[in-house]
CSV table of C-alpha atoms and ligand atoms in Angstrom, one decimal:
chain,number,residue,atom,x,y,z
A,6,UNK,CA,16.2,-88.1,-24.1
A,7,UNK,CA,18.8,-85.2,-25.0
A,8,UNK,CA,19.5,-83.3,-22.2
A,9,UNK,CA,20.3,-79.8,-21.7
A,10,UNK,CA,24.1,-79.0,-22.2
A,11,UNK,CA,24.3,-76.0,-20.1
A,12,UNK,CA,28.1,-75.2,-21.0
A,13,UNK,CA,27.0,-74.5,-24.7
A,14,UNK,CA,24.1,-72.7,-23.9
A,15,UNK,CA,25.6,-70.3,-21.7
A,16,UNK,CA,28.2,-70.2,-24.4
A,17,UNK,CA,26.7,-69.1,-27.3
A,18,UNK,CA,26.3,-66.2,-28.5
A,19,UNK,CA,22.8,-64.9,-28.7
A,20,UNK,CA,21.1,-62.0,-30.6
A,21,UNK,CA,18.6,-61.4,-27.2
A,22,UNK,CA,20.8,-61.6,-24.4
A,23,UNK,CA,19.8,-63.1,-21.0
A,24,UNK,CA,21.4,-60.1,-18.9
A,25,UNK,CA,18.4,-57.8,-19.0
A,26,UNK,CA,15.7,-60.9,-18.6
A,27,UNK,CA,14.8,-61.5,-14.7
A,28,UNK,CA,15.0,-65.3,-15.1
A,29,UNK,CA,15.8,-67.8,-17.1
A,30,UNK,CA,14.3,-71.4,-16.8
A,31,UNK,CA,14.9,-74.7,-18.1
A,32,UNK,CA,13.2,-77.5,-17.4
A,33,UNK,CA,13.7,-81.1,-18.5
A,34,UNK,CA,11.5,-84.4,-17.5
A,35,UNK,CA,12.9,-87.6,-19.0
A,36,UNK,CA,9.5,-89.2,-18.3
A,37,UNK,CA,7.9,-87.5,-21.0
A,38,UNK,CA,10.4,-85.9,-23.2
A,39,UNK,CA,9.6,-82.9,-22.1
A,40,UNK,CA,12.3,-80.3,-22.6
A,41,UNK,CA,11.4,-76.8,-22.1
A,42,UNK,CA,12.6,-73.0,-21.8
A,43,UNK,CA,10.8,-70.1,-19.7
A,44,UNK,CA,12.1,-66.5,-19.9
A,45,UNK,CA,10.9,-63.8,-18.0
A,46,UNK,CA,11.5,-60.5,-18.7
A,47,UNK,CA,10.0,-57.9,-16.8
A,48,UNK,CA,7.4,-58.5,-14.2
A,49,UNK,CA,7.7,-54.9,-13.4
A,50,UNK,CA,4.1,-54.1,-14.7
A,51,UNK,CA,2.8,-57.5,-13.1
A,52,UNK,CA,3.3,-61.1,-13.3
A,53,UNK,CA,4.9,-62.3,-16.6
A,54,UNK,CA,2.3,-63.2,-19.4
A,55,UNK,CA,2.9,-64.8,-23.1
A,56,UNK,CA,2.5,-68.0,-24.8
A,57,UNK,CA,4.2,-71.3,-24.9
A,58,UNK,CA,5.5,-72.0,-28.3
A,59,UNK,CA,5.7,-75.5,-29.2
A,60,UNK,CA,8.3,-75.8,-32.2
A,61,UNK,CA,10.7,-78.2,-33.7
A,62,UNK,CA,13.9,-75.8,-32.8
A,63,UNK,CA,17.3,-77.0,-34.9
A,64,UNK,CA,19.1,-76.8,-31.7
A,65,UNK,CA,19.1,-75.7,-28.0
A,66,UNK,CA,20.6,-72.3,-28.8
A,67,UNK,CA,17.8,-71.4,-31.4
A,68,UNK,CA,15.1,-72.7,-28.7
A,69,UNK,CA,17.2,-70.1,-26.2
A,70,UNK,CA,17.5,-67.0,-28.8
A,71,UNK,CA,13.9,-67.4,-29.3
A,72,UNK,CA,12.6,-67.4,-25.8
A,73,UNK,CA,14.7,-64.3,-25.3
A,74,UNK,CA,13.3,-62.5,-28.1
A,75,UNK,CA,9.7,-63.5,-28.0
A,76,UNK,CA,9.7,-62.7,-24.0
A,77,UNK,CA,11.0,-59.0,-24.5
A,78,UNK,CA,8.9,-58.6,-27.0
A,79,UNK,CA,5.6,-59.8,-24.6
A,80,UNK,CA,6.9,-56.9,-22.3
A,81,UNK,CA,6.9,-54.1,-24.8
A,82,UNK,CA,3.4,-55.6,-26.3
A,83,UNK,CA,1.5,-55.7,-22.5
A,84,UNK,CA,2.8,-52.2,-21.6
A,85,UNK,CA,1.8,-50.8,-25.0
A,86,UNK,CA,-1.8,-52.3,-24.5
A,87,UNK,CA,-2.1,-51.2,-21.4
A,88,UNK,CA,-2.3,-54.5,-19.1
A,89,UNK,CA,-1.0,-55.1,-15.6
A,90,UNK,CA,1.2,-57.9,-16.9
A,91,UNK,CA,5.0,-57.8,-17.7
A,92,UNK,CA,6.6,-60.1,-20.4
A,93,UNK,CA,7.3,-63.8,-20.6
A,94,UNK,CA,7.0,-66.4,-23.1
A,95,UNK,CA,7.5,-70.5,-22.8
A,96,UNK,CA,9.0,-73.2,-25.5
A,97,UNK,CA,8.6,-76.6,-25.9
A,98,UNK,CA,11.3,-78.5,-28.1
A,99,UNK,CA,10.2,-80.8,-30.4
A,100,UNK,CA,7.3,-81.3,-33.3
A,101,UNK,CA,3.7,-81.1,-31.3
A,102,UNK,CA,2.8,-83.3,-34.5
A,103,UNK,CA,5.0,-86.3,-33.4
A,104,UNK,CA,5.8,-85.8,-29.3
A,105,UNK,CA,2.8,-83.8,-27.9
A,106,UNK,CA,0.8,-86.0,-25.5
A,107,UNK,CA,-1.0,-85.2,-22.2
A,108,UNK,CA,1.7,-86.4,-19.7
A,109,UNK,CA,4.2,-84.0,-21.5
A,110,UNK,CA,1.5,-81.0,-21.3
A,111,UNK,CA,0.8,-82.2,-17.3
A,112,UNK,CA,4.7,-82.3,-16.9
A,113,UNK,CA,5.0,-78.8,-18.4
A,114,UNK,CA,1.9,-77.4,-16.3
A,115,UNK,CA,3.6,-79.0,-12.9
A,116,UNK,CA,7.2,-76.7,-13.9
A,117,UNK,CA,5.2,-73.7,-14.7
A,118,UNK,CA,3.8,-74.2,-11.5
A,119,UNK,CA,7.2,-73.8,-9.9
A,120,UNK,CA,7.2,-70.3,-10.7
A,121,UNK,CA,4.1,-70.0,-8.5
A,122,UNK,CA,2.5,-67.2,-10.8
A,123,UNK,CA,5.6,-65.2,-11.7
A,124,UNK,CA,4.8,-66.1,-15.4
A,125,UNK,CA,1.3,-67.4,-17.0
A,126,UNK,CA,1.5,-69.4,-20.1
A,127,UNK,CA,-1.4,-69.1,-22.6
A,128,UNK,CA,-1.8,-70.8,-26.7
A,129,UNK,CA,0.8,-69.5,-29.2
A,130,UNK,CA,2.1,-70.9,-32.2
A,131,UNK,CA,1.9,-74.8,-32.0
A,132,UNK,CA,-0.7,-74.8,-29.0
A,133,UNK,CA,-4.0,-74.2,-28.4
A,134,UNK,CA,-6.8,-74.1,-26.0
A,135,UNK,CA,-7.5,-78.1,-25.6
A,136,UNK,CA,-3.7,-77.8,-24.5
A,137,UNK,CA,-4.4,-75.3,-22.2
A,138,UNK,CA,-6.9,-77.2,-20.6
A,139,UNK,CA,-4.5,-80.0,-19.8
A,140,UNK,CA,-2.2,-77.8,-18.8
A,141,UNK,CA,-4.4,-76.4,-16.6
A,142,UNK,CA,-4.7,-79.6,-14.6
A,143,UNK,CA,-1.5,-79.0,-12.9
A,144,UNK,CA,-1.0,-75.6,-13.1
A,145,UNK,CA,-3.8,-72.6,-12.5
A,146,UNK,CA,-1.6,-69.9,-13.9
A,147,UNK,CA,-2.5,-70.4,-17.4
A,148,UNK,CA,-4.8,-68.5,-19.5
A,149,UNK,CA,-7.3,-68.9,-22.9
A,150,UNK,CA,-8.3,-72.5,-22.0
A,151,UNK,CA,-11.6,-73.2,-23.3
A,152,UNK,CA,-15.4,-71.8,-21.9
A,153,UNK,CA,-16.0,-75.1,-21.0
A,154,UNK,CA,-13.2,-75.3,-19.0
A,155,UNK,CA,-13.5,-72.1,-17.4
A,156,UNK,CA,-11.7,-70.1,-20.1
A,157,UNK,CA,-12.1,-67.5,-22.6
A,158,UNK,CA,-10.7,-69.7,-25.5
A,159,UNK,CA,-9.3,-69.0,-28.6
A,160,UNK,CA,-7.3,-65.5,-28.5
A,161,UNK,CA,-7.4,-65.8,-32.3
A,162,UNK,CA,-10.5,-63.4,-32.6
A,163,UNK,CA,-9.5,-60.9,-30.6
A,164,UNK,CA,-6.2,-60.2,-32.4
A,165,UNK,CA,-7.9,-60.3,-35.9
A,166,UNK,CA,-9.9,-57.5,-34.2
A,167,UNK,CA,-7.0,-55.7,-33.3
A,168,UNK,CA,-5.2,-55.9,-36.5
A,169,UNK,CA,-8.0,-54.3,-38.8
A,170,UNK,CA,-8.4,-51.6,-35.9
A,171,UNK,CA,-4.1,-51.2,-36.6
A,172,UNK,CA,-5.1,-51.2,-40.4
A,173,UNK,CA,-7.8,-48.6,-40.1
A,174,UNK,CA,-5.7,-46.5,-38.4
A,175,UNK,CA,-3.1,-47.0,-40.9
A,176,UNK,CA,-5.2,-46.1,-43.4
A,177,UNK,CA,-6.9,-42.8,-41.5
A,178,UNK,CA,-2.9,-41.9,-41.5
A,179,UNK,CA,-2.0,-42.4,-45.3
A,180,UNK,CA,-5.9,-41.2,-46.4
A,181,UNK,CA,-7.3,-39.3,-44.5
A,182,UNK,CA,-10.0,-41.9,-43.9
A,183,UNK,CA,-10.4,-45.3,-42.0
A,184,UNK,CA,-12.6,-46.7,-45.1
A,185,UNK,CA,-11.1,-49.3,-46.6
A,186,UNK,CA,-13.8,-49.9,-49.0
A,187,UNK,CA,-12.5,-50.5,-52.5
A,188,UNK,CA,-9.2,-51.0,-50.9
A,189,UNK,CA,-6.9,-53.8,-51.7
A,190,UNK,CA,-5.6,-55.9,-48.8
A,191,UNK,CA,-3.3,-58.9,-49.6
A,192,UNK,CA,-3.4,-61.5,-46.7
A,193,UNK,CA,-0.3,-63.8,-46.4
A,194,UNK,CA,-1.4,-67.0,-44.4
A,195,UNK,CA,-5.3,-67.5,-44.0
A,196,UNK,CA,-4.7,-69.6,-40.7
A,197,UNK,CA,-6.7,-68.8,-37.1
A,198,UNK,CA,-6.1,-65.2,-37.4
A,199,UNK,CA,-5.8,-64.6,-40.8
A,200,UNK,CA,-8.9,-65.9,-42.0
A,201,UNK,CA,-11.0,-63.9,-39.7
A,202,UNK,CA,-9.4,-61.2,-40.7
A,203,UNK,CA,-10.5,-61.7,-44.2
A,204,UNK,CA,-13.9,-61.8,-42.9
A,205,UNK,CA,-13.4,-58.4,-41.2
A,206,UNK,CA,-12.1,-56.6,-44.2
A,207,UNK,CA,-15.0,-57.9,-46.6
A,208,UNK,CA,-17.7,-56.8,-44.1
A,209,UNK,CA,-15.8,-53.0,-44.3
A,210,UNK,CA,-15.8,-53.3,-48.4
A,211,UNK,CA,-12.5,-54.0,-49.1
A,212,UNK,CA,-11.2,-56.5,-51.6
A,213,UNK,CA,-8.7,-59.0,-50.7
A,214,UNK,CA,-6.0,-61.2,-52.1
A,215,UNK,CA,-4.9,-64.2,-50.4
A,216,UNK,CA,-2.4,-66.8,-50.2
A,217,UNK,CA,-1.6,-69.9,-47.8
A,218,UNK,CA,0.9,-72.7,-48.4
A,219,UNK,CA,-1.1,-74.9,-46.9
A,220,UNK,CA,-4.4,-75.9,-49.8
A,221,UNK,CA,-6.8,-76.6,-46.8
A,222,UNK,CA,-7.3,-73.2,-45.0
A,223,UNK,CA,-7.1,-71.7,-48.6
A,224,UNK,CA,-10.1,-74.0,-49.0
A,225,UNK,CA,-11.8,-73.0,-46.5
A,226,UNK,CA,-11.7,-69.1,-46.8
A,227,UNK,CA,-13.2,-69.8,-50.7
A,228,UNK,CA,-15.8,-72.0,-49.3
A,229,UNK,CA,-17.5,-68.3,-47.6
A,230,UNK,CA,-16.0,-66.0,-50.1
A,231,UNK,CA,-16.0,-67.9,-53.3
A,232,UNK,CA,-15.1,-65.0,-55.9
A,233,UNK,CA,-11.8,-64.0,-53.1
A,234,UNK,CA,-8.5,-63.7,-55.2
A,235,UNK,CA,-5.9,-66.0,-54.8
A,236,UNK,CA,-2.4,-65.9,-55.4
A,237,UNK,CA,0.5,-68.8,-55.6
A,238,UNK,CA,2.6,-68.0,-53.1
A,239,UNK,CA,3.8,-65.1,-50.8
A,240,UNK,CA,6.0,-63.9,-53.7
A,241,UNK,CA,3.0,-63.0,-56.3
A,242,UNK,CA,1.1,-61.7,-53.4
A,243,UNK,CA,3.5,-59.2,-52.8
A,244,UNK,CA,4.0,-58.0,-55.8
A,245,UNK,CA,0.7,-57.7,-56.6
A,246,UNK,CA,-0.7,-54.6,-58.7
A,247,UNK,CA,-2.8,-52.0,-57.1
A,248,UNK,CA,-2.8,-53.8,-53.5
A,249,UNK,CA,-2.6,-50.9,-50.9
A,250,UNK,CA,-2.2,-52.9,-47.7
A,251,UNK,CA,0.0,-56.0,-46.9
A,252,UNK,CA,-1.1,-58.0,-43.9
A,253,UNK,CA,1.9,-61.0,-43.0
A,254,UNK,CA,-0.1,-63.4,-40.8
A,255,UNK,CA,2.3,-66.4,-41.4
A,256,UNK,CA,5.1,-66.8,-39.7
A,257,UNK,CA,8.2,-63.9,-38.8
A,258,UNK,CA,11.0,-62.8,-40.4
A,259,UNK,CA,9.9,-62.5,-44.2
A,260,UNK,CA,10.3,-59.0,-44.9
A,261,UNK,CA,14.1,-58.1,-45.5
A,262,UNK,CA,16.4,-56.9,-48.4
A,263,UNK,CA,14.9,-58.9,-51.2
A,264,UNK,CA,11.4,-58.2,-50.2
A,265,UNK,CA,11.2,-54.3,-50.2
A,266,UNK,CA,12.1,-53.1,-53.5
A,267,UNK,CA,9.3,-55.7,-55.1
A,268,UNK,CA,6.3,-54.6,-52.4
A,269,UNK,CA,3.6,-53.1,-54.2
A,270,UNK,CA,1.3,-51.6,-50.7
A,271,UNK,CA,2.1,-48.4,-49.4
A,272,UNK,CA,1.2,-49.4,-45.6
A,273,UNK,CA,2.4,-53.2,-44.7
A,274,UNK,CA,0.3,-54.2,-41.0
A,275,UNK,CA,-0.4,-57.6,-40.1
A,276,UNK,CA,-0.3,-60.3,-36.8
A,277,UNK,CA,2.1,-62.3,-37.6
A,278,UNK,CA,5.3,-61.6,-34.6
A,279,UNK,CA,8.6,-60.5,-35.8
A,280,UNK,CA,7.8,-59.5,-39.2
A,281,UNK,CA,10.9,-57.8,-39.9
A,282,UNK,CA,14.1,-60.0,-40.3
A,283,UNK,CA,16.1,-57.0,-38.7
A,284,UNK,CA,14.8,-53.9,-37.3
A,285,UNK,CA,17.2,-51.9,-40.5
A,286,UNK,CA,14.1,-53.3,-42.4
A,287,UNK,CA,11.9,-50.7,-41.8
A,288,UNK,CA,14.1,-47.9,-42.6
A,289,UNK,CA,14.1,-49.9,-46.2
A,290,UNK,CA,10.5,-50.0,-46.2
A,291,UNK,CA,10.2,-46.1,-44.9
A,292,UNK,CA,12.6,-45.1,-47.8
A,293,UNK,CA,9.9,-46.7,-50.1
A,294,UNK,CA,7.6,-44.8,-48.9
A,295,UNK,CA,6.1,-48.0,-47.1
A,296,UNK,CA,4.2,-46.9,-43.8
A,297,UNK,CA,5.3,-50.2,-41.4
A,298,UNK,CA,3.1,-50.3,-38.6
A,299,UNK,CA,4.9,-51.9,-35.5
A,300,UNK,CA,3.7,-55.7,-35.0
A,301,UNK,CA,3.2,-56.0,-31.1
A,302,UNK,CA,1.0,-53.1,-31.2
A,303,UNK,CA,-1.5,-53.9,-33.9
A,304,UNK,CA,-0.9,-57.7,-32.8
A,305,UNK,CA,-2.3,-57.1,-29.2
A,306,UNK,CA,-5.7,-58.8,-29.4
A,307,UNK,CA,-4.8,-61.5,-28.3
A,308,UNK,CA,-2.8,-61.3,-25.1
A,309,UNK,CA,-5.5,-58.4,-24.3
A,310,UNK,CA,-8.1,-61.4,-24.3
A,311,UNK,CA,-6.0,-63.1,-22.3
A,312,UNK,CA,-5.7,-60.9,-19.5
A,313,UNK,CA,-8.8,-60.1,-19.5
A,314,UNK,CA,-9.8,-64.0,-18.4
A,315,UNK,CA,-7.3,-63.4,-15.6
A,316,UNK,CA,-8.5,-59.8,-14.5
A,317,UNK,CA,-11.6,-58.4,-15.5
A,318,UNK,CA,-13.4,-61.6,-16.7
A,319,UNK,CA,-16.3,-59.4,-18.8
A,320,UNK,CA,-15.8,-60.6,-22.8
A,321,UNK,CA,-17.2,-56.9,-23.9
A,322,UNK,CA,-14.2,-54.7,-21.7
A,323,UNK,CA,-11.8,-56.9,-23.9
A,324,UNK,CA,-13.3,-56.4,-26.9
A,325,UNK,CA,-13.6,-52.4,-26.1
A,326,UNK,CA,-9.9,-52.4,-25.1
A,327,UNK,CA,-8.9,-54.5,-28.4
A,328,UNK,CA,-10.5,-51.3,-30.4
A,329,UNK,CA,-8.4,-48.8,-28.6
A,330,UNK,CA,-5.2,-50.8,-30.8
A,331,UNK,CA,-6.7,-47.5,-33.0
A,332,UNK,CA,-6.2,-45.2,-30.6
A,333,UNK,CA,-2.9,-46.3,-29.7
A,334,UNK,CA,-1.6,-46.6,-33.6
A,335,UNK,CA,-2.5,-43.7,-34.2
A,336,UNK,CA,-0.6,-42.2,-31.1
A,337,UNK,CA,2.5,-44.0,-32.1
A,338,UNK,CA,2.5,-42.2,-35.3
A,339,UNK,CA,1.6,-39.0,-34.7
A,340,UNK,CA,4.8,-38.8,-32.5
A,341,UNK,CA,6.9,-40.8,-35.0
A,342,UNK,CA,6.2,-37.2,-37.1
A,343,UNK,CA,6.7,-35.2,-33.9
A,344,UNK,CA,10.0,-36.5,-33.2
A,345,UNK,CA,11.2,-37.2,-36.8
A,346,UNK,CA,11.4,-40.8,-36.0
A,347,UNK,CA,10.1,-44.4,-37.4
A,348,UNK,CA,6.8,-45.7,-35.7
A,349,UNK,CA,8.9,-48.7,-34.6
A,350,UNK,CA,10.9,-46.8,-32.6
A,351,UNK,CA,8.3,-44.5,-31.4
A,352,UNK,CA,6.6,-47.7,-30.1
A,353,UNK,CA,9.7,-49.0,-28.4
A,354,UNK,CA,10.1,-45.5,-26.3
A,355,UNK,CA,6.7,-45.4,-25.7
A,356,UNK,CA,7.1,-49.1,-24.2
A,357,UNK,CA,10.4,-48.5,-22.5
A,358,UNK,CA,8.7,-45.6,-20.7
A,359,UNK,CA,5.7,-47.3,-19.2
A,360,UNK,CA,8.0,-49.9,-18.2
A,361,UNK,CA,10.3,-47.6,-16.8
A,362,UNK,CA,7.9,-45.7,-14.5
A,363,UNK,CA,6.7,-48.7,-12.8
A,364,UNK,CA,7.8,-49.7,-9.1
A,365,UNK,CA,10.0,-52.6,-10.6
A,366,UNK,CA,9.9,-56.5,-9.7
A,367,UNK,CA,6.6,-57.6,-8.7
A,368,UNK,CA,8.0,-60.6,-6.6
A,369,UNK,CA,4.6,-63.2,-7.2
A,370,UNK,CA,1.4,-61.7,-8.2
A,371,UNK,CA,-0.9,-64.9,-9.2
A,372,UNK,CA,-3.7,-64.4,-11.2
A,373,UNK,CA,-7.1,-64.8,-9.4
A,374,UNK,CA,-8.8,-67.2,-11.7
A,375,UNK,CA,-11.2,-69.5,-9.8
A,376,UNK,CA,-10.8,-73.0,-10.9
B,1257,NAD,P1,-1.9,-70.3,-37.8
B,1257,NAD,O1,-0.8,-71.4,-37.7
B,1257,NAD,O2,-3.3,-70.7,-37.4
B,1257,NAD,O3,-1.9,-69.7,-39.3
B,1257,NAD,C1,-0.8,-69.4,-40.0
B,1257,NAD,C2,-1.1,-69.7,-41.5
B,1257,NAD,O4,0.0,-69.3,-42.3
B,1257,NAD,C3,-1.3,-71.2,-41.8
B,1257,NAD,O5,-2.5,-71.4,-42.5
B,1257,NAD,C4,0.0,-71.6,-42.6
B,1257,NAD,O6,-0.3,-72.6,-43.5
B,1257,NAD,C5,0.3,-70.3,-43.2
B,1257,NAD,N1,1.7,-70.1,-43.7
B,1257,NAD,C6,2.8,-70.6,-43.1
B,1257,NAD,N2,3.9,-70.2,-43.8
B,1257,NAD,C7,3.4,-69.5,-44.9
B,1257,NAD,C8,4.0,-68.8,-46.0
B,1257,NAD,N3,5.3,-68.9,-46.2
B,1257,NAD,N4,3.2,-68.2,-46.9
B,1257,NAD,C9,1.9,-68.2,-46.7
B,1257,NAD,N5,1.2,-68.8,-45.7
B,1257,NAD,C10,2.0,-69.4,-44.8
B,1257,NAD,O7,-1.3,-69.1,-36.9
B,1257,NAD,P2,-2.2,-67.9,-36.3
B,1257,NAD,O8,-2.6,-68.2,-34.9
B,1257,NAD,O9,-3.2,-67.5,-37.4
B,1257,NAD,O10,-1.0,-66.8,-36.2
B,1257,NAD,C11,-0.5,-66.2,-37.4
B,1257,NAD,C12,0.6,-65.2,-37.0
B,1257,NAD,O11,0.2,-64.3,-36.0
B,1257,NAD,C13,1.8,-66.0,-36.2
B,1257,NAD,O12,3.0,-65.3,-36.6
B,1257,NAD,C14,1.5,-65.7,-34.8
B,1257,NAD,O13,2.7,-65.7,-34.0
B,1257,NAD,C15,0.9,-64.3,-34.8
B,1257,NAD,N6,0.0,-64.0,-33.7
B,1257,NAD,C16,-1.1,-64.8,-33.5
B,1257,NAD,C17,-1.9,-64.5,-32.4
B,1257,NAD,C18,-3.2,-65.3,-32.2
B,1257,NAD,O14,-4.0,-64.9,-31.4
B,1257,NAD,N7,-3.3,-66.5,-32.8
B,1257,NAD,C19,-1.6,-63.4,-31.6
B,1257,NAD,C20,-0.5,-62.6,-31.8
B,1257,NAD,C21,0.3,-62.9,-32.9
């Protein structure tokens, strides 16, 4: 097994740096191949919560940049939504496809343990609530395990919930109006979230244009919507005439230079994390005219599902809290006007505030839920 080489790490330069995160983990078990990274950013709101990522990294340093990044960003999302839960986020190295097994998953629930509830792990990209439940065996700080395992299971709903709220605020902001009847919504990626969030904008009369890369969830969106448009690739879709609103709920990163000037929607809001490839993006977008709507905010569903299995444990207060994501857009851009500022960065000082205020370090504060 490769093993850590801590000299480079420390090293390297990274866009995130460790200095403002309150820890810094890594954890390796020959065993089971098992190499992984926690970062914890802030528990100043409450114990640290976010996923564990489970990716095919290039290299150590891109495993490390990422932590970084996705942690901070878990802190600025929980404050925004409102939870008593700061920021922290886990990777696993390597392709789930080829080196996931249950003794890996066990040996990653026994390290998270070691942090005795500073951080709880939950499903994120390349995990899900079957490996939650193993990882539950050896660690009880974990969240969005399955209900037969005591869980709330997959967060996936919750944040397709909270993305149409983001969109309907969006729209009340551009329109005058929530309605997005007869609007046009293109959809990049169809996967867990994306395809539910298809369903949600049929049922409020919009039409919607899709594309996946993969044929299968494609597949399956036409099987319940047969006369759905479909594009080739994220390229049409973006460029496609008379769409209004561009949801990304693929992967980060895709909206840069090249992207803007072809982007036919006046308001881009969509799940997937990180959309922009720099925050300078949305100054591009705003000088199209392009309303961006911050991702963390309209992307909170999910992690508010999740704390809500550890806190309040009633399905209906996360759902109501999930439809406040309208509220709260709409706050974030009534003072992006006030102060003459983007909504992204309206969002960031709204964050940095509620983080701010609170006491600071919450030494261990374990989630409660009975196993
Ligand atoms: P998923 O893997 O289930 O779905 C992603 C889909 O995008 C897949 O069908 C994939 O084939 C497709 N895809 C990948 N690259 C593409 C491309 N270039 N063009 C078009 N389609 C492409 O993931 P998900 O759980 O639906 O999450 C989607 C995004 O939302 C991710 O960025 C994730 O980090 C973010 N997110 C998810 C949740 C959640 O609750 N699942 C919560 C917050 C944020």
């Amino acid at each position: 097994m490769r093993t850590f080489d801590l000299k480079a790490l420390l090293s390297a330069p990274h866009t995130y740096s460790a200095d403002e995160h309150e820890q810094v983990v890594l954890f390796q078990d020959p065993c089971s191949d098992l190499r992984a990274m926690v970062a914890i950013h802030s528990t100043a709101l409450g114990p640290a919560l976010g996923g564990t990522r489970f990716y095919p990294y290039a290299d150590d340093e891109q495993a490390l940049t990422d932590v970084l990044r996705l942690s901070r960003g878990m802190s600025y999302k929980n404050a925004m939504a409102g939870l008593p839960f700061g920021g922290g986020k886990a990777v696993i190295i390597g392709d789930p496809g080829r080196i996931k097994t249950e003794e890996l998953l066990t040996a990653f629930g026994t390290f998270v343990s070691t942090l005795e509830g500073r951080y709880v792990t939950a499903c994120d990209v390349g995990t899900g609530t079957a490996d939650m439940d193993v990882i539950a065996r050896t660690c009880r700080w974990t969240a969005t395990c399955s209900s037969v395992n005591g869980g709330g299971g997959d967060p996936s709903i919750h944040t397709a919930l909270g993305v149409l709220q983001g969109i309907r605020a969006a729209a009340f902001h551009r329109w005058g109006t929530p309605s997005l009847q007869d609007r046009t919504v293109g959809v990049a990626g169809v996967g867990k979230v994306g395809h539910r969030l298809v369903e949600h904008l049929f049922r409020e009369g919009a039409r919607v244009v899709i594309t996946d890369v993969q044929a299968e969830p494609v597949r399956r969106v036409m099987e319940k919507f047969p006369r759905i448009t479909v594009v080739e690739d994220t390229e049409a879709l973006i460029q496609h005439k008379g769409m209004d609103i561009y949801a990304p709920c693929a992967l980060g990163g895709t909206l840069d230079e090249a992207v803007v000037p072809l982007l036919t929607a006046d308001i881009v809001c969509g799940a997937a994390n990180n959309q922009l490839a720099h925050p300078g993006v949305e100054r591009l977008l705003a000088d199209r005219g392009i309303l961006y709507l911050p991702d963390y905010v309209v992307n909170a569903g999910g992690v508010i599902h999740a704390a809500g299995e550890l806190r309040w444990a009633t399905p209906g207060r996360s759902m109501a809290k999930v439809e406040k994501i309208f509220d709260t857009t709409l706050t974030i851009l009534k003072r992006a006007e006030a102060e003459n500022i983007l909504p992204g960065a309206a969002a960031d000082r709204i964050a940095e505030q509620l983080i701010a205020s609170a006491e600071g370090p919450q030494p261990k504060a374990g989630p409660s839920r009975p196993r």
